[in-house]
Amino acid sequence: MNSTAPTLALTIRALTWCLHLLVAGLLALAAARAVAGGGPHAAPVVAAAAALGLVYAAGPVLPRVRRSRTAAMLWLGAVGVVWLVLLTLSADAVWVAFPLYFLQLHLLPRGAGLATVIATALAAITAFAAHQGTFTPAAAIGPALGAAVAVAVVWGYQALYREGERRRRLIEELTATRADLAAAQHTAGVLAERERLAREIHDTLAQGLSSIQLLLRATERALPDRPGAAARYVGQARQAAVDNLAEARRFVAALAPPVLEGTTLADALERLCATTSTRHPLTARFHLAGDLVPLPTAHEVALLRVAQSALANVVQHADAVTAEVTLGYLGNHVTVDIVDDGVGFDPDRPPVPHPEGGGFGLAAMRARVRALDGILTIESTPGNGTALTARFALPRTAAPEAEANP
């Protein structure tokens, strides 16, 4: 909202009324002096002053004069003609030239307004000298000085008005830009949060449901010939559902994964390998290289999610027998490596993501690692397994400790 607009309108209205009162006062003064002087032109002066007052009052009253520039110029011309008549009858009309300057400068273009002001001042000086019967420099100073003051005031006001308008437009543009920026930031925030939710759902709930599905399929194959194995699969599926429910509750509450609560990243990865080996026909082994270094929670969650997603891909797509998960603290970096002996694939032609067939895992892992300024590398060839590495720089406070304990 532009709060300066009402103030500016009030100021202009006040100045307009001051101009009207000035014209009325000067005309009344001219008429009163003519009557008091008792000269032969008293009645014509009063009539001319009244006529000029009526013509002048018609301008603010008539809507057409306010709306049409042509009508306004005609009205200004009529005012000037009647003023010239009054000027020929009374020397006191010379003072009416001062408010006329403001009207001319306001209604006419800059060049035409200046020329009209000069002509009005010359007419006032000439008429005053004619009435006095002689020309003196003092007679020219008043009209000339009034014209100079009027030009300076009006042009100065116009310059200030233009500057104010320029600043108002700049403020409006800045406000609009800030609104657009806020909208863009909001949209970016929504998209980022949507991407984060998609990664979390893929790495937790979707992987857990996929594991339950595989266990139930194994149960179907085991029935009715192997009820013991079927019961074991059902128990594992039930436990997977319990773990998935815990993940969902932590996910809704925006808390850390339950597997990281009260434990280290190495322990969480070791339990992940043990759970994967128990629930699926895959031997997943965990290795630790280097001394444990405390990491920010976001980095630990990212490394754990990458390992979960990578092992889920191995189970579902690699047809592997073994998978090696290594957590390494090497120099100024921490890495998680997942290496399997499965069928492999061409990293340059990854599977196309599909709502039913999956394929979101690699993209989600890359986005998760990139969000924390990490690096994700994948090495694989068809028939020779896959090696995936997630790499983060160690925090500055932790890096010296890792270098001191190689």
Short mmCIF file of C-alpha atoms in Angstrom, two decimals:
data_model
loop_
_atom_site.label_atom_id
_atom_site.label_comp_id
_atom_site.label_asym_id
_atom_site.label_seq_id
_atom_site.Cartn_x
_atom_site.Cartn_y
_atom_site.Cartn_z
CA MET A 1 0.00 0.00 0.00
CA ASN A 2 1.34 3.45 -0.97
CA SER A 3 0.83 5.60 2.16
CA THR A 4 2.25 8.74 0.52
CA ALA A 5 -0.57 9.00 -2.04
CA PRO A 6 -3.27 10.30 0.39
CA THR A 7 -0.80 12.80 1.88
CA LEU A 8 0.17 14.05 -1.59
CA ALA A 9 -3.48 14.43 -2.58
CA LEU A 10 -4.22 16.47 0.56
CA THR A 11 -1.21 18.71 -0.08
CA ILE A 12 -2.25 19.38 -3.69
CA ARG A 13 -5.82 20.12 -2.60
CA ALA A 14 -4.58 22.54 0.06
CA LEU A 15 -2.33 24.36 -2.44
CA THR A 16 -5.20 24.59 -4.94
CA TRP A 17 -7.47 26.19 -2.38
CA CYS A 18 -4.72 28.62 -1.40
CA LEU A 19 -4.41 29.64 -5.05
CA HIS A 20 -8.20 30.12 -5.32
CA LEU A 21 -8.24 32.26 -2.18
CA LEU A 22 -5.29 34.29 -3.46
CA VAL A 23 -7.10 35.08 -6.73
CA ALA A 24 -10.31 35.97 -4.89
CA GLY A 25 -8.42 38.18 -2.45
CA LEU A 26 -6.52 40.06 -5.15
CA LEU A 27 -9.69 40.64 -7.19
CA ALA A 28 -11.52 41.87 -4.11
CA LEU A 29 -8.58 44.16 -3.34
CA ALA A 30 -8.64 45.63 -6.85
CA ALA A 31 -12.40 46.21 -6.71
CA ALA A 32 -12.24 47.73 -3.20
CA ARG A 33 -9.44 50.13 -4.14
CA ALA A 34 -11.36 51.21 -7.24
CA VAL A 35 -14.48 51.92 -5.18
CA ALA A 36 -12.50 53.66 -2.46
CA GLY A 37 -10.69 55.81 -5.05
CA GLY A 38 -13.95 56.96 -6.55
CA GLY A 39 -12.44 57.31 -10.02
CA PRO A 40 -14.40 57.28 -13.26
CA HIS A 41 -13.44 53.63 -13.91
CA ALA A 42 -14.67 52.29 -10.55
CA ALA A 43 -17.77 50.62 -11.96
CA PRO A 44 -15.97 49.04 -14.96
CA VAL A 45 -13.18 47.83 -12.65
CA VAL A 46 -15.69 46.20 -10.30
CA ALA A 47 -17.50 44.64 -13.28
CA ALA A 48 -14.26 43.37 -14.82
CA ALA A 49 -13.08 41.99 -11.46
CA ALA A 50 -16.42 40.22 -11.00
CA ALA A 51 -16.28 38.85 -14.55
CA LEU A 52 -12.73 37.59 -14.01
CA GLY A 53 -13.80 35.96 -10.75
CA LEU A 54 -16.73 34.20 -12.49
CA VAL A 55 -14.60 33.00 -15.40
CA TYR A 56 -11.91 31.78 -13.01
CA ALA A 57 -14.49 30.00 -10.80
CA ALA A 58 -15.91 28.20 -13.83
CA GLY A 59 -12.66 26.24 -14.29
CA PRO A 60 -12.77 24.22 -11.06
CA VAL A 61 -16.54 23.76 -11.33
CA LEU A 62 -16.89 22.57 -14.93
CA PRO A 63 -15.96 18.83 -15.26
CA ARG A 64 -14.89 19.24 -18.88
CA VAL A 65 -12.17 21.71 -17.91
CA ARG A 66 -10.77 19.17 -15.44
CA ARG A 67 -10.86 16.28 -17.91
CA SER A 68 -9.84 17.88 -21.24
CA ARG A 69 -6.52 19.62 -21.83
CA THR A 70 -8.02 21.54 -24.76
CA ALA A 71 -10.90 22.80 -22.61
CA ALA A 72 -8.44 23.75 -19.87
CA MET A 73 -6.34 25.78 -22.32
CA LEU A 74 -9.45 27.56 -23.64
CA TRP A 75 -10.47 28.36 -20.07
CA LEU A 76 -6.95 29.66 -19.33
CA GLY A 77 -7.13 31.84 -22.46
CA ALA A 78 -10.47 33.27 -21.36
CA VAL A 79 -9.06 34.04 -17.93
CA GLY A 80 -6.09 35.80 -19.57
CA VAL A 81 -8.30 37.90 -21.85
CA VAL A 82 -10.52 39.08 -18.99
CA TRP A 83 -7.42 39.79 -16.91
CA LEU A 84 -6.01 41.96 -19.70
CA VAL A 85 -9.28 43.91 -19.75
CA LEU A 86 -9.06 44.42 -15.99
CA LEU A 87 -5.36 45.32 -16.36
CA THR A 88 -6.19 48.12 -18.80
CA LEU A 89 -8.68 49.55 -16.29
CA SER A 90 -6.71 49.20 -13.03
CA ALA A 91 -3.04 49.06 -12.10
CA ASP A 92 -3.98 46.87 -9.12
CA ALA A 93 -4.70 44.00 -11.55
CA VAL A 94 -0.94 43.61 -11.98
CA TRP A 95 -0.84 41.57 -8.77
CA VAL A 96 -3.25 39.00 -10.25
CA ALA A 97 -0.40 38.05 -12.61
CA PHE A 98 1.27 36.12 -9.79
CA PRO A 99 -1.41 33.39 -9.42
CA LEU A 100 -1.78 33.39 -13.22
CA TYR A 101 1.88 32.35 -13.48
CA PHE A 102 1.13 29.19 -11.50
CA LEU A 103 -1.91 28.35 -13.64
CA GLN A 104 0.04 28.80 -16.88
CA LEU A 105 2.99 26.71 -15.72
CA HIS A 106 0.66 24.01 -14.43
CA LEU A 107 -1.65 23.71 -17.44
CA LEU A 108 0.74 24.36 -20.34
CA PRO A 109 3.76 22.34 -21.55
CA ARG A 110 7.12 23.47 -20.18
CA GLY A 111 8.17 25.62 -23.17
CA ALA A 112 4.74 27.12 -23.80
CA GLY A 113 4.22 27.74 -20.10
CA LEU A 114 7.52 29.61 -19.77
CA ALA A 115 6.77 31.72 -22.84
CA THR A 116 3.27 32.56 -21.55
CA VAL A 117 4.68 33.53 -18.13
CA ILE A 118 7.18 35.86 -19.79
CA ALA A 119 4.42 37.41 -21.92
CA THR A 120 2.22 37.85 -18.85
CA ALA A 121 5.04 39.51 -16.91
CA LEU A 122 5.77 41.88 -19.83
CA ALA A 123 2.07 42.74 -20.06
CA ALA A 124 1.94 43.46 -16.32
CA ILE A 125 5.09 45.62 -16.45
CA THR A 126 3.86 47.53 -19.52
CA ALA A 127 0.37 48.16 -18.10
CA PHE A 128 1.72 49.24 -14.74
CA ALA A 129 4.10 51.69 -16.41
CA ALA A 130 1.24 53.02 -18.56
CA HIS A 131 -0.92 53.59 -15.51
CA GLN A 132 1.94 55.35 -13.71
CA GLY A 133 2.80 57.42 -16.75
CA THR A 134 6.48 56.48 -16.48
CA PHE A 135 8.72 53.38 -16.46
CA THR A 136 11.01 52.67 -13.56
CA PRO A 137 13.14 49.59 -12.77
CA ALA A 138 11.17 49.14 -9.58
CA ALA A 139 7.99 48.68 -11.63
CA ALA A 140 9.61 45.73 -13.47
CA ILE A 141 11.12 44.06 -10.44
CA GLY A 142 7.81 42.96 -8.90
CA PRO A 143 6.29 41.12 -11.90
CA ALA A 144 9.68 39.77 -12.99
CA LEU A 145 10.57 38.52 -9.52
CA GLY A 146 7.11 36.98 -9.13
CA ALA A 147 7.52 35.19 -12.46
CA ALA A 148 10.97 33.88 -11.46
CA VAL A 149 9.64 32.64 -8.12
CA ALA A 150 6.66 30.96 -9.80
CA VAL A 151 8.89 29.22 -12.36
CA ALA A 152 11.31 28.04 -9.67
CA VAL A 153 8.52 26.77 -7.40
CA VAL A 154 6.52 25.00 -10.10
CA TRP A 155 9.52 23.45 -11.86
CA GLY A 156 11.03 22.47 -8.54
CA TYR A 157 7.78 20.87 -7.47
CA GLN A 158 7.49 19.05 -10.79
CA ALA A 159 11.04 17.73 -10.41
CA LEU A 160 10.27 16.55 -6.89
CA TYR A 161 7.03 14.98 -8.10
CA ARG A 162 8.83 13.13 -10.90
CA GLU A 163 11.46 11.91 -8.45
CA GLY A 164 8.75 10.83 -6.05
CA GLU A 165 6.96 8.97 -8.82
CA ARG A 166 10.21 7.31 -9.87
CA ARG A 167 10.84 6.19 -6.31
CA ARG A 168 7.25 5.02 -5.96
CA ARG A 169 7.61 2.89 -9.09
CA LEU A 170 10.92 1.54 -7.83
CA ILE A 171 9.32 0.65 -4.50
CA GLU A 172 6.42 -1.04 -6.28
CA GLU A 173 8.85 -2.95 -8.49
CA LEU A 174 10.90 -3.90 -5.44
CA THR A 175 7.77 -5.01 -3.62
CA ALA A 176 6.66 -7.03 -6.63
CA THR A 177 10.16 -8.51 -6.96
CA ARG A 178 10.21 -9.44 -3.30
CA ALA A 179 6.79 -11.02 -3.68
CA ASP A 180 7.98 -12.97 -6.73
CA LEU A 181 11.14 -13.98 -4.87
CA ALA A 182 9.11 -15.09 -1.86
CA ALA A 183 6.82 -17.09 -4.14
CA ALA A 184 9.82 -18.64 -5.91
CA GLN A 185 11.45 -19.49 -2.57
CA HIS A 186 8.18 -20.97 -1.36
CA THR A 187 7.90 -23.05 -4.52
CA ALA A 188 11.54 -24.13 -4.22
CA GLY A 189 10.95 -25.02 -0.57
CA VAL A 190 7.87 -27.05 -1.47
CA LEU A 191 9.75 -28.89 -4.22
CA ALA A 192 12.74 -29.51 -1.94
CA GLU A 193 10.50 -30.82 0.82
CA ARG A 194 8.63 -32.98 -1.67
CA GLU A 195 11.94 -34.38 -2.91
CA ARG A 196 13.06 -35.01 0.67
CA LEU A 197 9.81 -36.80 1.48
CA ALA A 198 10.14 -38.88 -1.68
CA ARG A 199 13.67 -39.95 -0.67
CA GLU A 200 12.61 -40.77 2.88
CA ILE A 201 9.60 -42.78 1.70
CA HIS A 202 11.69 -44.63 -0.86
CA ASP A 203 14.52 -45.44 1.55
CA THR A 204 12.26 -46.46 4.46
CA LEU A 205 8.64 -47.35 3.83
CA ALA A 206 8.99 -48.47 0.22
CA GLN A 207 12.03 -50.65 0.95
CA GLY A 208 10.32 -52.14 4.00
CA LEU A 209 7.15 -52.94 2.05
CA SER A 210 9.27 -54.45 -0.71
CA SER A 211 11.01 -56.65 1.86
CA ILE A 212 7.65 -57.75 3.29
CA GLN A 213 6.46 -58.58 -0.22
CA LEU A 214 9.53 -60.74 -0.88
CA LEU A 215 9.08 -62.56 2.44
CA LEU A 216 5.41 -63.24 1.74
CA ARG A 217 6.30 -64.59 -1.69
CA ALA A 218 8.80 -66.90 -0.01
CA THR A 219 6.04 -67.95 2.37
CA GLU A 220 3.76 -68.82 -0.56
CA ARG A 221 6.49 -70.96 -2.09
CA ALA A 222 7.14 -72.72 1.23
CA LEU A 223 3.48 -73.69 1.78
CA PRO A 224 2.20 -76.32 2.26
CA ASP A 225 5.34 -78.49 2.05
CA ARG A 226 7.54 -76.52 4.49
CA PRO A 227 5.35 -75.02 7.21
CA GLY A 228 8.36 -74.35 9.47
CA ALA A 229 10.07 -72.20 6.84
CA ALA A 230 6.77 -70.49 6.05
CA ALA A 231 6.28 -69.61 9.72
CA ARG A 232 9.81 -68.22 9.84
CA TYR A 233 9.13 -66.06 6.78
CA VAL A 234 5.89 -64.81 8.30
CA GLY A 235 7.73 -63.91 11.51
CA GLN A 236 10.34 -62.03 9.56
CA ALA A 237 7.63 -60.22 7.59
CA ARG A 238 5.88 -59.30 10.85
CA GLN A 239 9.16 -57.94 12.23
CA ALA A 240 9.73 -55.99 9.03
CA ALA A 241 6.24 -54.51 9.42
CA VAL A 242 7.04 -53.54 13.03
CA ASP A 243 10.30 -51.88 11.94
CA ASN A 244 8.48 -50.15 9.10
CA LEU A 245 5.84 -48.85 11.49
CA ALA A 246 8.56 -47.44 13.76
CA GLU A 247 10.19 -45.79 10.77
CA ALA A 248 6.85 -44.31 9.73
CA ARG A 249 6.23 -42.87 13.19
CA ARG A 250 9.71 -41.35 13.35
CA PHE A 251 9.27 -40.13 9.81
CA VAL A 252 6.03 -38.33 10.66
CA ALA A 253 7.61 -36.81 13.78
CA ALA A 254 10.72 -35.77 11.76
CA LEU A 255 13.03 -37.63 14.16
CA ALA A 256 16.22 -39.56 13.52
CA PRO A 257 15.88 -43.17 12.30
CA PRO A 258 15.26 -45.53 15.22
CA VAL A 259 18.31 -47.62 14.26
CA LEU A 260 20.51 -44.59 15.04
CA GLU A 261 18.98 -43.79 18.43
CA GLY A 262 21.46 -44.48 21.21
CA THR A 263 23.99 -46.17 18.94
CA THR A 264 26.71 -45.45 16.41
CA LEU A 265 26.55 -45.47 12.62
CA ALA A 266 28.82 -48.51 12.55
CA ASP A 267 26.45 -50.48 14.83
CA ALA A 268 23.46 -49.43 12.73
CA LEU A 269 25.16 -50.59 9.52
CA GLU A 270 26.19 -53.86 11.13
CA ARG A 271 22.59 -54.52 12.24
CA LEU A 272 21.39 -53.62 8.74
CA CYS A 273 23.68 -56.25 7.25
CA ALA A 274 22.56 -58.84 9.81
CA THR A 275 18.87 -58.10 9.20
CA THR A 276 19.32 -58.26 5.43
CA SER A 277 21.14 -61.57 5.67
CA THR A 278 18.40 -62.99 7.90
CA ARG A 279 15.45 -61.93 5.77
CA HIS A 280 16.83 -62.54 2.28
CA PRO A 281 19.01 -65.09 0.48
CA LEU A 282 21.99 -62.75 0.59
CA THR A 283 25.06 -62.74 2.79
CA ALA A 284 25.73 -59.13 3.76
CA ARG A 285 28.91 -58.48 5.76
CA PHE A 286 29.96 -55.28 7.48
CA HIS A 287 33.51 -53.92 7.77
CA LEU A 288 34.91 -50.90 9.59
CA ALA A 289 38.04 -49.16 8.33
CA GLY A 290 39.61 -46.54 10.57
CA ASP A 291 38.56 -45.12 13.91
CA LEU A 292 35.02 -43.91 14.51
CA VAL A 293 34.60 -40.15 14.24
CA PRO A 294 31.43 -38.35 15.40
CA LEU A 295 29.45 -37.09 12.41
CA PRO A 296 26.54 -34.68 12.11
CA THR A 297 23.21 -36.45 12.34
CA ALA A 298 22.31 -35.49 8.78
CA HIS A 299 25.45 -37.17 7.43
CA GLU A 300 24.89 -40.32 9.48
CA VAL A 301 21.27 -40.52 8.30
CA ALA A 302 22.37 -40.01 4.68
CA LEU A 303 25.03 -42.75 4.86
CA LEU A 304 22.59 -45.15 6.52
CA ARG A 305 19.87 -44.43 3.94
CA VAL A 306 22.33 -44.93 1.09
CA ALA A 307 23.34 -48.29 2.52
CA GLN A 308 19.69 -49.31 3.02
CA SER A 309 18.75 -48.33 -0.52
CA ALA A 310 21.84 -49.97 -2.04
CA LEU A 311 21.24 -53.28 -0.21
CA ALA A 312 17.56 -53.16 -1.19
CA ASN A 313 18.63 -52.81 -4.83
CA VAL A 314 21.03 -55.74 -4.43
CA VAL A 315 18.23 -57.90 -3.01
CA GLN A 316 15.69 -56.96 -5.66
CA HIS A 317 17.76 -56.63 -8.82
CA ALA A 318 21.32 -57.92 -8.50
CA ASP A 319 20.70 -61.64 -7.94
CA ALA A 320 23.84 -61.54 -5.78
CA VAL A 321 25.17 -64.06 -3.25
CA THR A 322 27.25 -61.70 -1.11
CA ALA A 323 27.43 -57.99 -0.43
CA GLU A 324 30.19 -56.18 1.46
CA VAL A 325 29.36 -52.94 3.33
CA THR A 326 32.40 -50.94 4.49
CA LEU A 327 32.36 -47.82 6.62
CA GLY A 328 35.68 -46.06 6.22
CA TYR A 329 37.23 -43.06 7.96
CA LEU A 330 40.12 -42.20 5.68
CA GLY A 331 41.97 -38.92 6.10
CA ASN A 332 39.52 -36.05 5.86
CA HIS A 333 36.66 -38.10 4.47
CA VAL A 334 34.15 -40.71 5.52
CA THR A 335 32.86 -43.25 3.02
CA VAL A 336 30.35 -46.06 2.79
CA ASP A 337 31.09 -48.70 0.16
CA ILE A 338 28.58 -51.35 -0.91
CA VAL A 339 30.05 -54.01 -3.18
CA ASP A 340 28.09 -57.03 -4.48
CA ASP A 341 28.82 -59.98 -6.79
CA GLY A 342 25.55 -59.73 -8.69
CA VAL A 343 24.66 -59.37 -12.33
CA GLY A 344 25.71 -55.72 -12.52
CA PHE A 345 24.41 -53.14 -14.98
CA ASP A 346 25.54 -50.31 -17.24
CA PRO A 347 25.80 -47.11 -15.12
CA ASP A 348 25.47 -45.03 -18.27
CA ARG A 349 22.04 -46.60 -18.89
CA PRO A 350 20.35 -46.80 -15.49
CA PRO A 351 16.79 -48.13 -15.25
CA VAL A 352 14.08 -45.61 -16.01
CA PRO A 353 12.07 -44.72 -12.87
CA HIS A 354 8.53 -46.06 -12.94
CA PRO A 355 5.84 -45.91 -10.26
CA GLU A 356 5.27 -49.67 -10.42
CA GLY A 357 8.68 -50.97 -11.38
CA GLY A 358 10.80 -48.72 -9.15
CA GLY A 359 14.06 -47.31 -10.41
CA PHE A 360 14.04 -44.31 -8.08
CA GLY A 361 16.79 -45.61 -5.79
CA LEU A 362 19.89 -44.34 -7.62
CA ALA A 363 18.34 -40.91 -8.25
CA ALA A 364 17.30 -40.64 -4.60
CA MET A 365 20.77 -41.62 -3.40
CA ARG A 366 22.44 -39.07 -5.66
CA ALA A 367 20.08 -36.32 -4.52
CA ARG A 368 20.55 -37.19 -0.85
CA VAL A 369 24.35 -37.18 -1.09
CA ARG A 370 24.46 -34.06 -3.25
CA ALA A 371 22.28 -32.18 -0.75
CA LEU A 372 25.09 -32.51 1.80
CA ASP A 373 27.88 -31.68 -0.67
CA GLY A 374 28.92 -35.30 -0.92
CA ILE A 375 29.95 -37.48 -3.85
CA LEU A 376 28.26 -40.68 -5.02
CA THR A 377 30.16 -42.94 -7.42
CA ILE A 378 28.97 -46.17 -9.07
CA GLU A 379 31.21 -48.72 -10.78
CA SER A 380 29.54 -51.66 -12.51
CA THR A 381 29.60 -53.74 -15.65
CA PRO A 382 27.07 -56.34 -16.72
CA GLY A 383 27.99 -59.72 -15.21
CA ASN A 384 30.66 -58.37 -12.82
CA GLY A 385 28.77 -56.95 -9.86
CA THR A 386 28.47 -53.38 -8.63
CA ALA A 387 30.48 -51.10 -6.33
CA LEU A 388 28.75 -48.02 -4.93
CA THR A 389 30.48 -45.38 -2.78
CA ALA A 390 29.07 -42.43 -0.87
CA ARG A 391 31.73 -39.96 0.26
CA PHE A 392 31.51 -36.96 2.62
CA ALA A 393 34.13 -34.62 3.97
CA LEU A 394 34.64 -34.94 7.71
CA PRO A 395 33.69 -31.94 9.87
CA ARG A 396 36.65 -29.67 10.61
CA THR A 397 36.56 -30.49 14.30
CA ALA A 398 36.71 -34.18 13.57
CA ALA A 399 39.23 -34.20 10.72
CA PRO A 400 42.35 -33.61 12.89
CA GLU A 401 41.40 -36.54 15.11
CA ALA A 402 41.10 -38.81 12.09
CA GLU A 403 44.49 -37.69 10.80
CA ALA A 404 46.08 -38.25 14.20
CA ASN A 405 44.71 -41.80 14.34
CA PRO A 406 45.27 -43.29 10.90
#
